[in-house]
């Protein structure tokens, strides 16, 4: 089970205090070789969180954990180009404003390869809104589509002219964010 648990801690100023070996291995396995202990420890969590809405969501969750001294859980997806990954993030209060975060891989399943999720593919200047939690893509007319449907409707086949992913939070995921444990 430990290979399915990815833990890190932040201090009261949101600087990353520690990361587990499993967290580092998960980063490497997903093409983020630049994420080493040396490159993250002591740096602000916000250096690694992309998207204004995503940052706002996490700022609110961290504030709740600190103010209420309660743990919270947040379901989310952390998909790769060829896998669905259903996860749960636990946020637990620590001493003096620290917070311990623990991502647990609940289940994963294979799927066809989608180059839009491959960090190695070249990107254009255009932006594609994707929900940080459910991985749906904003298409048009306030429609959030599952990745497979969005790839077809928006013709995101790659390997060239793929837009940069602009992480946000869809209206459905903004509703009941996190629950107490």
CSV table of N, CA and C in Angstrom, one decimal:
chain,number,residue,atom,x,y,z
A,1,UNK,N,0.8,-1.2,0.0
A,1,UNK,CA,0.0,0.0,0.0
A,1,UNK,C,0.9,1.3,0.0
A,2,UNK,N,2.1,1.2,0.5
A,2,UNK,CA,2.9,2.4,0.6
A,2,UNK,C,3.3,3.0,-0.7
A,3,UNK,N,3.3,2.1,-1.8
A,3,UNK,CA,3.6,2.6,-3.1
A,3,UNK,C,2.4,3.4,-3.7
A,4,UNK,N,1.3,3.3,-3.0
A,4,UNK,CA,0.1,4.0,-3.5
A,4,UNK,C,-0.2,5.2,-2.7
A,5,UNK,N,0.7,5.6,-1.7
A,5,UNK,CA,0.5,6.7,-0.9
A,5,UNK,C,1.7,7.7,-1.1
A,6,UNK,N,1.3,9.0,-1.5
A,6,UNK,CA,2.3,10.0,-1.8
A,6,UNK,C,2.2,11.1,-0.9
A,7,UNK,N,3.1,11.3,0.0
A,7,UNK,CA,3.0,12.2,1.1
A,7,UNK,C,4.0,13.4,1.0
A,8,UNK,N,3.5,14.5,1.5
A,8,UNK,CA,4.4,15.7,1.7
A,8,UNK,C,3.8,16.6,2.7
A,9,UNK,N,4.6,17.5,3.3
A,9,UNK,CA,4.2,18.4,4.4
A,9,UNK,C,4.6,19.8,4.0
A,10,UNK,N,3.8,20.7,4.5
A,10,UNK,CA,4.2,22.2,4.3
A,10,UNK,C,4.2,22.8,5.7
A,11,UNK,N,5.0,23.9,5.8
A,11,UNK,CA,5.0,24.6,7.1
A,11,UNK,C,3.9,25.7,7.1
A,12,UNK,N,3.9,26.5,8.2
A,12,UNK,CA,2.8,27.5,8.3
A,12,UNK,C,2.8,28.5,7.3
A,13,UNK,N,4.0,28.7,6.6
A,13,UNK,CA,4.1,29.6,5.5
A,13,UNK,C,3.9,29.0,4.1
A,14,UNK,N,3.5,27.8,4.1
A,14,UNK,CA,3.2,27.0,2.8
A,14,UNK,C,4.5,26.6,2.1
A,15,UNK,N,5.6,26.6,2.8
A,15,UNK,CA,6.8,26.1,2.2
A,15,UNK,C,6.9,24.6,2.4
A,16,UNK,N,7.3,23.9,1.3
A,16,UNK,CA,7.3,22.4,1.4
A,16,UNK,C,8.5,22.0,2.4
A,17,UNK,N,8.1,21.2,3.4
A,17,UNK,CA,9.0,20.8,4.4
A,17,UNK,C,9.5,19.4,4.2
A,18,UNK,N,8.7,18.5,3.6
A,18,UNK,CA,9.2,17.2,3.4
A,18,UNK,C,8.4,16.5,2.2
A,19,UNK,N,9.0,15.6,1.6
A,19,UNK,CA,8.3,14.8,0.5
A,19,UNK,C,8.7,13.3,0.7
A,20,UNK,N,7.8,12.4,0.5
A,20,UNK,CA,8.1,11.0,0.7
A,20,UNK,C,8.9,10.4,-0.5
A,21,UNK,N,9.5,9.3,-0.3
A,21,UNK,CA,10.2,8.7,-1.5
A,21,UNK,C,9.2,8.3,-2.5
A,22,UNK,N,8.0,7.8,-2.1
A,22,UNK,CA,6.9,7.5,-3.1
A,22,UNK,C,6.5,8.7,-3.9
A,23,UNK,N,6.4,9.9,-3.2
A,23,UNK,CA,6.1,11.1,-4.0
A,23,UNK,C,7.1,11.4,-5.0
A,24,UNK,N,8.4,11.3,-4.7
A,24,UNK,CA,9.4,11.5,-5.7
A,24,UNK,C,9.4,10.5,-6.8
A,25,UNK,N,9.1,9.2,-6.5
A,25,UNK,CA,9.1,8.2,-7.5
A,25,UNK,C,7.9,8.4,-8.5
A,26,UNK,N,6.8,8.8,-7.9
A,26,UNK,CA,5.6,9.1,-8.7
A,26,UNK,C,5.9,10.3,-9.7
A,27,UNK,N,6.5,11.3,-9.2
A,27,UNK,CA,6.9,12.5,-10.0
A,27,UNK,C,7.8,12.0,-11.2
A,28,UNK,N,8.8,11.2,-10.9
A,28,UNK,CA,9.7,10.7,-12.0
A,28,UNK,C,8.9,9.8,-13.0
A,29,UNK,N,8.1,9.0,-12.5
A,29,UNK,CA,7.3,8.1,-13.3
A,29,UNK,C,6.4,8.8,-14.3
A,30,UNK,N,6.1,10.1,-13.9
A,30,UNK,CA,5.2,10.9,-14.7
A,30,UNK,C,5.9,12.0,-15.5
A,31,UNK,N,7.2,11.8,-15.7
A,31,UNK,CA,8.0,12.7,-16.5
A,31,UNK,C,8.4,14.0,-15.9
A,32,UNK,N,8.2,14.1,-14.5
A,32,UNK,CA,8.6,15.3,-13.8
A,32,UNK,C,10.0,15.1,-13.1
A,33,UNK,N,11.0,14.8,-13.9
A,33,UNK,CA,12.3,14.5,-13.3
A,33,UNK,C,12.9,15.7,-12.6
A,34,UNK,N,12.4,16.9,-13.0
A,34,UNK,CA,12.9,18.1,-12.3
A,34,UNK,C,12.5,18.2,-10.8
A,35,UNK,N,11.5,17.4,-10.4
A,35,UNK,CA,11.0,17.5,-9.1
A,35,UNK,C,11.9,16.5,-8.2
A,36,UNK,N,12.9,17.0,-7.6
A,36,UNK,CA,13.7,16.3,-6.7
A,36,UNK,C,13.5,16.9,-5.3
A,37,UNK,N,14.0,16.2,-4.3
A,37,UNK,CA,14.0,16.7,-2.9
A,37,UNK,C,14.6,18.1,-2.9
A,38,UNK,N,15.7,18.3,-3.5
A,38,UNK,CA,16.5,19.5,-3.5
A,38,UNK,C,15.7,20.7,-4.2
A,39,UNK,N,14.9,20.3,-5.2
A,39,UNK,CA,14.2,21.3,-6.0
A,39,UNK,C,12.9,21.7,-5.4
A,40,UNK,N,12.4,21.0,-4.4
A,40,UNK,CA,11.1,21.3,-3.8
A,40,UNK,C,11.2,21.7,-2.3
A,41,UNK,N,12.0,21.0,-1.5
A,41,UNK,CA,12.1,21.3,-0.1
A,41,UNK,C,12.5,22.8,0.1
A,42,UNK,N,11.8,23.5,0.9
A,42,UNK,CA,12.0,24.9,1.2
A,42,UNK,C,11.4,25.9,0.3
A,43,UNK,N,10.8,25.4,-0.8
A,43,UNK,CA,10.2,26.2,-1.8
A,43,UNK,C,8.7,26.3,-1.5
A,44,UNK,N,8.1,27.4,-1.9
A,44,UNK,CA,6.6,27.6,-1.7
A,44,UNK,C,5.8,26.6,-2.5
A,45,UNK,N,4.8,26.0,-1.8
A,45,UNK,CA,3.9,25.1,-2.5
A,45,UNK,C,3.3,25.8,-3.8
A,46,UNK,N,3.1,27.1,-3.7
A,46,UNK,CA,2.5,27.8,-4.8
A,46,UNK,C,3.4,27.9,-6.1
A,47,UNK,N,4.6,27.6,-6.0
A,47,UNK,CA,5.5,27.5,-7.1
A,47,UNK,C,5.1,26.3,-8.0
A,48,UNK,N,4.4,25.3,-7.4
A,48,UNK,CA,4.1,24.1,-8.1
A,48,UNK,C,2.6,23.9,-8.4
A,49,UNK,N,1.8,24.9,-8.0
A,49,UNK,CA,0.4,24.8,-8.3
A,49,UNK,C,0.0,25.7,-9.5
A,50,UNK,N,-0.5,25.1,-10.5
A,50,UNK,CA,-0.8,25.9,-11.7
A,50,UNK,C,-2.3,26.2,-11.8
A,51,UNK,N,-2.6,27.4,-12.2
A,51,UNK,CA,-4.0,27.9,-12.3
A,51,UNK,C,-4.5,28.7,-11.2
A,52,UNK,N,-5.1,29.8,-11.5
A,52,UNK,CA,-5.6,30.7,-10.4
A,52,UNK,C,-6.7,30.0,-9.6
A,53,UNK,N,-7.7,29.4,-10.3
A,53,UNK,CA,-8.8,28.7,-9.6
A,53,UNK,C,-8.3,27.6,-8.7
A,54,UNK,N,-7.3,26.8,-9.3
A,54,UNK,CA,-6.8,25.7,-8.5
A,54,UNK,C,-6.1,26.2,-7.2
A,55,UNK,N,-5.3,27.3,-7.4
A,55,UNK,CA,-4.6,27.8,-6.2
A,55,UNK,C,-5.6,28.3,-5.2
A,56,UNK,N,-6.6,29.0,-5.7
A,56,UNK,CA,-7.7,29.5,-4.7
A,56,UNK,C,-8.3,28.4,-4.0
A,57,UNK,N,-8.6,27.3,-4.7
A,57,UNK,CA,-9.2,26.2,-4.0
A,57,UNK,C,-8.3,25.6,-2.9
A,58,UNK,N,-7.1,25.4,-3.2
A,58,UNK,CA,-6.1,24.9,-2.2
A,58,UNK,C,-5.9,25.9,-1.1
A,59,UNK,N,-5.8,27.2,-1.4
A,59,UNK,CA,-5.6,28.2,-0.3
A,59,UNK,C,-6.8,28.1,0.6
A,60,UNK,N,-8.0,28.0,0.1
A,60,UNK,CA,-9.2,27.9,1.0
A,60,UNK,C,-9.2,26.6,1.8
A,61,UNK,N,-8.8,25.5,1.2
A,61,UNK,CA,-8.7,24.2,2.0
A,61,UNK,C,-7.7,24.3,3.1
A,62,UNK,N,-6.5,24.9,2.8
A,62,UNK,CA,-5.4,25.0,3.8
A,62,UNK,C,-5.9,25.9,4.9
A,63,UNK,N,-6.6,27.0,4.6
A,63,UNK,CA,-7.1,27.9,5.6
A,63,UNK,C,-8.1,27.2,6.5
A,64,UNK,N,-9.0,26.3,5.9
A,64,UNK,CA,-10.0,25.6,6.7
A,64,UNK,C,-9.3,24.6,7.7
A,65,UNK,N,-8.3,23.9,7.1
A,65,UNK,CA,-7.6,22.9,8.0
A,65,UNK,C,-6.9,23.6,9.2
A,66,UNK,N,-6.3,24.8,8.9
A,66,UNK,CA,-5.6,25.5,10.0
A,66,UNK,C,-6.6,26.1,11.0
A,67,UNK,N,-7.6,26.8,10.5
A,67,UNK,CA,-8.6,27.5,11.3
A,67,UNK,C,-9.4,26.5,12.2
A,68,UNK,N,-9.8,25.4,11.6
A,68,UNK,CA,-10.7,24.5,12.3
A,68,UNK,C,-10.0,23.3,12.9
A,69,UNK,N,-8.7,23.2,12.7
A,69,UNK,CA,-7.9,22.1,13.2
A,69,UNK,C,-8.5,20.7,12.9
A,70,UNK,N,-9.1,20.6,11.7
A,70,UNK,CA,-9.7,19.4,11.3
A,70,UNK,C,-9.1,18.9,10.0
A,71,UNK,N,-9.1,17.6,9.8
A,71,UNK,CA,-8.6,17.0,8.6
A,71,UNK,C,-9.7,17.1,7.5
A,72,UNK,N,-9.3,17.2,6.3
A,72,UNK,CA,-10.3,17.2,5.2
A,72,UNK,C,-9.8,16.2,4.1
A,73,UNK,N,-10.7,15.7,3.3
A,73,UNK,CA,-10.4,14.8,2.2
A,73,UNK,C,-10.9,15.4,0.9
A,74,UNK,N,-10.2,15.3,-0.2
A,74,UNK,CA,-10.6,15.8,-1.5
A,74,UNK,C,-10.4,14.7,-2.5
A,75,UNK,N,-11.5,14.2,-3.2
A,75,UNK,CA,-11.2,13.3,-4.3
A,75,UNK,C,-10.7,14.1,-5.5
A,76,UNK,N,-9.9,13.4,-6.3
A,76,UNK,CA,-9.4,14.1,-7.5
A,76,UNK,C,-8.9,13.0,-8.4
A,77,UNK,N,-8.6,13.4,-9.7
A,77,UNK,CA,-8.0,12.5,-10.6
A,77,UNK,C,-6.6,13.1,-11.0
A,78,UNK,N,-5.7,12.1,-11.2
A,78,UNK,CA,-4.3,12.5,-11.5
A,78,UNK,C,-3.9,11.6,-12.7
A,79,UNK,N,-4.6,11.8,-13.9
A,79,UNK,CA,-4.4,11.0,-15.0
A,79,UNK,C,-3.1,11.1,-15.7
A,80,UNK,N,-2.7,10.1,-16.3
A,80,UNK,CA,-1.5,10.2,-17.2
A,80,UNK,C,-2.0,10.0,-18.6
A,81,UNK,N,-1.1,10.1,-19.6
A,81,UNK,CA,-1.6,9.9,-21.0
A,81,UNK,C,-2.3,8.6,-21.3
A,82,UNK,N,-1.9,7.5,-20.6
A,82,UNK,CA,-2.5,6.2,-20.8
A,82,UNK,C,-3.2,5.6,-19.7
A,83,UNK,N,-3.5,6.3,-18.6
A,83,UNK,CA,-4.1,5.8,-17.4
A,83,UNK,C,-5.1,6.7,-16.8
A,84,UNK,N,-6.2,6.2,-16.3
A,84,UNK,CA,-7.1,6.9,-15.4
A,84,UNK,C,-6.5,6.7,-14.0
A,85,UNK,N,-6.4,7.7,-13.2
A,85,UNK,CA,-6.0,7.5,-11.8
A,85,UNK,C,-7.0,8.3,-10.9
A,86,UNK,N,-7.7,7.5,-10.1
A,86,UNK,CA,-8.6,8.1,-9.1
A,86,UNK,C,-7.9,8.1,-7.8
A,87,UNK,N,-7.9,9.3,-7.2
A,87,UNK,CA,-7.1,9.5,-6.0
A,87,UNK,C,-7.9,10.3,-4.9
A,88,UNK,N,-7.4,10.3,-3.7
A,88,UNK,CA,-7.9,11.0,-2.6
A,88,UNK,C,-6.8,11.8,-1.9
A,89,UNK,N,-7.0,13.1,-1.7
A,89,UNK,CA,-6.0,13.9,-1.0
A,89,UNK,C,-6.5,14.1,0.4
A,90,UNK,N,-5.7,13.8,1.4
A,90,UNK,CA,-6.1,14.1,2.8
A,90,UNK,C,-5.2,15.2,3.3
A,91,UNK,N,-5.8,16.2,3.9
A,91,UNK,CA,-5.1,17.3,4.5
A,91,UNK,C,-5.3,17.3,6.0
A,92,UNK,N,-4.2,17.2,6.7
A,92,UNK,CA,-4.2,17.0,8.1
A,92,UNK,C,-3.4,18.0,8.9
A,93,UNK,N,-4.0,18.7,9.9
A,93,UNK,CA,-3.2,19.7,10.6
A,93,UNK,C,-2.1,19.1,11.4
A,94,UNK,N,-1.0,19.9,11.4
A,94,UNK,CA,0.2,19.5,12.2
A,94,UNK,C,0.5,20.6,13.2
A,95,UNK,N,1.7,20.5,13.8
A,95,UNK,CA,2.1,21.5,14.8
A,95,UNK,C,2.4,22.8,14.2
A,96,UNK,N,2.0,23.9,14.9
A,96,UNK,CA,2.4,25.3,14.6
A,96,UNK,C,2.0,25.7,13.1
A,97,UNK,N,0.9,25.2,12.7
A,97,UNK,CA,0.4,25.6,11.4
A,97,UNK,C,0.8,24.8,10.2
A,98,UNK,N,1.6,23.8,10.5
A,98,UNK,CA,2.0,22.8,9.4
A,98,UNK,C,0.8,22.0,9.0
A,99,UNK,N,0.9,21.5,7.7
A,99,UNK,CA,-0.1,20.7,7.2
A,99,UNK,C,0.5,19.5,6.5
A,100,UNK,N,0.0,18.3,6.8
A,100,UNK,CA,0.5,17.1,6.2
A,100,UNK,C,-0.5,16.7,5.1
A,101,UNK,N,0.0,16.5,3.9
A,101,UNK,CA,-0.9,16.1,2.8
A,101,UNK,C,-0.5,14.7,2.3
A,102,UNK,N,-1.5,13.9,2.0
A,102,UNK,CA,-1.3,12.6,1.7
A,102,UNK,C,-2.2,12.2,0.5
A,103,UNK,N,-1.6,12.0,-0.6
A,103,UNK,CA,-2.4,11.5,-1.8
A,103,UNK,C,-2.4,10.0,-1.8
A,104,UNK,N,-3.6,9.4,-2.0
A,104,UNK,CA,-3.7,7.9,-2.0
A,104,UNK,C,-4.3,7.5,-3.3
A,105,UNK,N,-3.7,6.7,-4.0
A,105,UNK,CA,-4.2,6.1,-5.3
A,105,UNK,C,-5.2,5.1,-4.9
A,106,UNK,N,-6.5,5.4,-5.2
A,106,UNK,CA,-7.6,4.5,-4.9
A,106,UNK,C,-7.7,3.4,-6.0
A,107,UNK,N,-7.6,3.8,-7.2
A,107,UNK,CA,-7.6,2.8,-8.3
A,107,UNK,C,-7.1,3.5,-9.6
A,108,UNK,N,-6.6,2.6,-10.5
A,108,UNK,CA,-6.2,3.1,-11.8
A,108,UNK,C,-6.6,2.1,-12.8
A,109,UNK,N,-6.8,2.6,-14.1
A,109,UNK,CA,-7.1,1.7,-15.2
A,109,UNK,C,-6.5,2.2,-16.4
A,110,UNK,N,-6.1,1.3,-17.3
A,110,UNK,CA,-5.5,1.6,-18.6
A,110,UNK,C,-6.6,2.3,-19.5
A,111,UNK,N,-6.1,3.1,-20.4
A,111,UNK,CA,-6.9,3.7,-21.4
A,111,UNK,C,-6.1,4.0,-22.7
A,112,UNK,N,-6.7,4.3,-23.8
A,112,UNK,CA,-5.8,4.7,-25.0
A,112,UNK,C,-5.0,5.9,-24.6
A,113,UNK,N,-3.8,6.0,-25.3
A,113,UNK,CA,-2.9,7.1,-25.1
A,113,UNK,C,-3.5,8.4,-25.6
A,114,UNK,N,-3.4,9.5,-24.8
A,114,UNK,CA,-3.9,10.8,-25.2
A,114,UNK,C,-2.7,11.8,-25.1
A,115,UNK,N,-2.2,12.2,-26.2
A,115,UNK,CA,-1.0,13.1,-26.2
A,115,UNK,C,-1.3,14.4,-25.5
A,116,UNK,N,-2.5,14.9,-25.4
A,116,UNK,CA,-2.8,16.1,-24.7
A,116,UNK,C,-2.3,16.1,-23.3
A,117,UNK,N,-2.2,14.9,-22.7
A,117,UNK,CA,-1.8,14.8,-21.3
A,117,UNK,C,-0.3,14.5,-21.2
A,118,UNK,N,0.4,14.4,-22.3
A,118,UNK,CA,1.8,14.1,-22.3
A,118,UNK,C,2.6,15.4,-22.2
A,119,UNK,N,3.3,15.5,-21.1
A,119,UNK,CA,4.1,16.8,-20.9
A,119,UNK,C,5.2,17.0,-21.9
A,120,UNK,N,5.6,15.9,-22.6
A,120,UNK,CA,6.7,16.0,-23.6
A,120,UNK,C,6.3,16.5,-24.9
A,121,UNK,N,5.0,16.6,-25.2
A,121,UNK,CA,4.6,17.1,-26.5
A,121,UNK,C,4.7,18.6,-26.6
A,122,UNK,N,5.1,19.1,-27.7
A,122,UNK,CA,5.2,20.6,-27.9
A,122,UNK,C,3.9,21.2,-27.8
A,123,UNK,N,3.9,22.4,-27.3
A,123,UNK,CA,2.6,23.2,-27.1
A,123,UNK,C,2.6,24.5,-27.9
A,124,UNK,N,1.4,24.9,-28.2
A,124,UNK,CA,1.2,26.2,-28.8
A,124,UNK,C,1.0,27.3,-27.8
A,125,UNK,N,0.7,28.5,-28.2
A,125,UNK,CA,0.4,29.6,-27.3
A,125,UNK,C,-1.1,29.5,-26.8
A,126,UNK,N,-1.9,28.8,-27.5
A,126,UNK,CA,-3.3,28.7,-27.1
A,126,UNK,C,-3.5,27.9,-25.8
A,127,UNK,N,-4.6,28.2,-25.1
A,127,UNK,CA,-4.8,27.6,-23.8
A,127,UNK,C,-6.1,26.7,-23.8
A,128,UNK,N,-6.0,25.6,-23.1
A,128,UNK,CA,-7.2,24.7,-23.0
A,128,UNK,C,-7.5,24.5,-21.5
A,129,UNK,N,-8.6,25.0,-21.1
A,129,UNK,CA,-9.0,24.9,-19.7
A,129,UNK,C,-9.4,23.4,-19.3
A,130,UNK,N,-8.7,22.9,-18.3
A,130,UNK,CA,-8.9,21.6,-17.8
A,130,UNK,C,-9.1,21.6,-16.3
A,131,UNK,N,-10.1,21.0,-15.8
A,131,UNK,CA,-10.4,20.9,-14.3
A,131,UNK,C,-9.3,20.1,-13.6
A,132,UNK,N,-8.7,20.7,-12.6
A,132,UNK,CA,-7.6,20.1,-11.9
A,132,UNK,C,-8.1,18.9,-11.1
A,133,UNK,N,-9.4,18.8,-10.8
A,133,UNK,CA,-9.9,17.7,-9.9
A,133,UNK,C,-10.5,16.6,-10.7
A,134,UNK,N,-11.3,16.9,-11.7
A,134,UNK,CA,-12.0,15.8,-12.5
A,134,UNK,C,-11.4,15.5,-13.8
A,135,UNK,N,-10.6,16.4,-14.3
A,135,UNK,CA,-9.9,16.3,-15.6
A,135,UNK,C,-10.8,16.5,-16.8
A,136,UNK,N,-12.0,17.1,-16.6
A,136,UNK,CA,-12.8,17.4,-17.7
A,136,UNK,C,-12.3,18.7,-18.4
A,137,UNK,N,-12.6,18.9,-19.6
A,137,UNK,CA,-12.1,20.0,-20.4
A,137,UNK,C,-13.3,20.9,-20.8
A,138,UNK,N,-13.0,22.2,-20.6
A,138,UNK,CA,-14.0,23.2,-21.0
A,138,UNK,C,-14.0,23.3,-22.5
A,139,UNK,N,-15.2,23.1,-23.2
A,139,UNK,CA,-15.2,23.1,-24.6
A,139,UNK,C,-15.8,24.4,-25.1
A,140,UNK,N,-17.0,24.7,-24.9
A,140,UNK,CA,-17.7,25.9,-25.4
A,140,UNK,C,-19.1,25.9,-24.7
A,141,UNK,N,-19.7,27.1,-24.7
A,141,UNK,CA,-21.1,27.2,-24.2
A,141,UNK,C,-21.2,26.6,-22.8
A,142,UNK,N,-20.2,26.8,-21.9
A,142,UNK,CA,-20.3,26.4,-20.6
A,142,UNK,C,-20.3,24.8,-20.5
A,143,UNK,N,-19.9,24.1,-21.5
A,143,UNK,CA,-19.8,22.7,-21.4
A,143,UNK,C,-18.5,22.2,-21.0
A,144,UNK,N,-18.5,21.3,-20.0
A,144,UNK,CA,-17.3,20.6,-19.6
A,144,UNK,C,-17.4,19.2,-20.1
A,145,UNK,N,-16.5,18.7,-20.9
A,145,UNK,CA,-16.5,17.4,-21.5
A,145,UNK,C,-15.4,16.5,-20.9
A,146,UNK,N,-15.8,15.2,-20.9
A,146,UNK,CA,-14.8,14.2,-20.6
A,146,UNK,C,-13.7,14.3,-21.6
A,147,UNK,N,-12.4,14.0,-21.2
A,147,UNK,CA,-11.3,14.1,-22.1
A,147,UNK,C,-11.5,13.4,-23.5
A,148,UNK,N,-12.0,12.2,-23.4
A,148,UNK,CA,-12.2,11.4,-24.7
A,148,UNK,C,-13.2,12.2,-25.6
A,149,UNK,N,-14.2,12.7,-25.1
A,149,UNK,CA,-15.2,13.5,-26.0
A,149,UNK,C,-14.6,14.8,-26.4
A,150,UNK,N,-13.8,15.5,-25.6
A,150,UNK,CA,-13.2,16.8,-25.9
A,150,UNK,C,-12.2,16.6,-27.0
A,151,UNK,N,-11.4,15.5,-26.9
A,151,UNK,CA,-10.4,15.3,-27.9
A,151,UNK,C,-11.0,15.2,-29.3
A,152,UNK,N,-12.1,14.5,-29.4
A,152,UNK,CA,-12.8,14.4,-30.7
A,152,UNK,C,-13.4,15.7,-31.1
A,153,UNK,N,-14.2,16.3,-30.3
A,153,UNK,CA,-15.0,17.5,-30.6
A,153,UNK,C,-14.0,18.7,-30.9
A,154,UNK,N,-12.9,18.8,-30.2
A,154,UNK,CA,-12.0,19.9,-30.3
A,154,UNK,C,-10.8,19.6,-31.2
A,155,UNK,N,-10.8,18.4,-31.8
A,155,UNK,CA,-9.7,17.9,-32.7
A,155,UNK,C,-8.4,18.0,-32.0
A,156,UNK,N,-8.2,17.4,-30.9
A,156,UNK,CA,-6.9,17.5,-30.1
A,156,UNK,C,-6.2,16.2,-30.3
A,157,UNK,N,-5.9,15.9,-31.5
A,157,UNK,CA,-5.3,14.6,-31.8
A,157,UNK,C,-3.7,14.5,-31.7
A,158,UNK,N,-3.1,15.7,-31.7
A,158,UNK,CA,-1.6,15.8,-31.7
A,158,UNK,C,-1.0,15.1,-32.9
A,159,UNK,N,0.2,14.9,-33.0
A,159,UNK,CA,1.3,15.3,-32.0
A,159,UNK,C,1.7,16.8,-32.2
A,160,UNK,N,1.1,17.5,-33.1
A,160,UNK,CA,1.5,18.9,-33.2
A,160,UNK,C,0.3,19.8,-32.9
A,161,UNK,N,0.6,21.1,-32.7
A,161,UNK,CA,-0.5,22.1,-32.4
A,161,UNK,C,-1.4,21.8,-31.2
A,162,UNK,N,-0.8,21.2,-30.2
A,162,UNK,CA,-1.5,20.9,-29.0
A,162,UNK,C,-1.5,22.2,-28.1
A,163,UNK,N,-2.6,22.6,-27.5
A,163,UNK,CA,-2.6,23.8,-26.7
A,163,UNK,C,-2.0,23.5,-25.3
A,164,UNK,N,-1.6,24.5,-24.6
A,164,UNK,CA,-1.1,24.4,-23.3
A,164,UNK,C,-2.3,24.2,-22.4
A,165,UNK,N,-2.2,23.3,-21.4
A,165,UNK,CA,-3.3,23.1,-20.5
A,165,UNK,C,-3.3,24.2,-19.5
A,166,UNK,N,-4.5,24.8,-19.3
A,166,UNK,CA,-4.7,25.8,-18.3
A,166,UNK,C,-5.6,25.3,-17.2
A,167,UNK,N,-4.9,24.9,-16.1
A,167,UNK,CA,-5.6,24.2,-15.0
A,167,UNK,C,-6.5,25.2,-14.3
A,168,UNK,N,-7.8,24.7,-14.0
A,168,UNK,CA,-8.8,25.5,-13.4
A,168,UNK,C,-9.6,24.6,-12.5
A,169,UNK,N,-10.8,25.0,-12.1
A,169,UNK,CA,-11.7,24.1,-11.4
A,169,UNK,C,-13.1,24.3,-12.0
A,170,UNK,N,-13.7,23.2,-12.5
A,170,UNK,CA,-15.0,23.3,-13.1
A,170,UNK,C,-16.1,23.6,-12.1
A,171,UNK,N,-17.3,24.1,-12.6
A,171,UNK,CA,-18.4,24.4,-11.7
A,171,UNK,C,-18.8,23.3,-10.8
A,172,UNK,N,-18.8,22.1,-11.3
A,172,UNK,CA,-19.2,20.9,-10.5
A,172,UNK,C,-18.3,20.6,-9.3
A,173,UNK,N,-17.0,20.8,-9.6
A,173,UNK,CA,-16.0,20.5,-8.6
A,173,UNK,C,-15.9,21.6,-7.5
A,174,UNK,N,-16.4,22.8,-7.9
A,174,UNK,CA,-16.3,23.9,-6.9
A,174,UNK,C,-17.4,23.8,-5.9
A,175,UNK,N,-18.4,23.0,-6.1
A,175,UNK,CA,-19.6,22.9,-5.2
A,175,UNK,C,-19.2,22.4,-3.8
A,176,UNK,N,-19.1,21.1,-3.6
A,176,UNK,CA,-18.8,20.6,-2.3
A,176,UNK,C,-17.3,20.2,-2.2
A,177,UNK,N,-16.5,21.2,-2.0
A,177,UNK,CA,-15.0,20.9,-1.9
A,177,UNK,C,-14.6,20.4,-0.6
A,178,UNK,N,-14.1,19.2,-0.6
A,178,UNK,CA,-13.5,18.6,0.6
A,178,UNK,C,-14.6,18.2,1.6
A,179,UNK,N,-14.3,17.3,2.4
A,179,UNK,CA,-15.2,17.0,3.6
A,179,UNK,C,-14.3,16.6,4.8
A,180,UNK,N,-14.9,16.8,5.9
A,180,UNK,CA,-14.1,16.6,7.2
A,180,UNK,C,-14.0,15.1,7.4
A,181,UNK,N,-12.9,14.8,8.0
A,181,UNK,CA,-12.7,13.4,8.4
A,181,UNK,C,-12.6,13.3,9.9
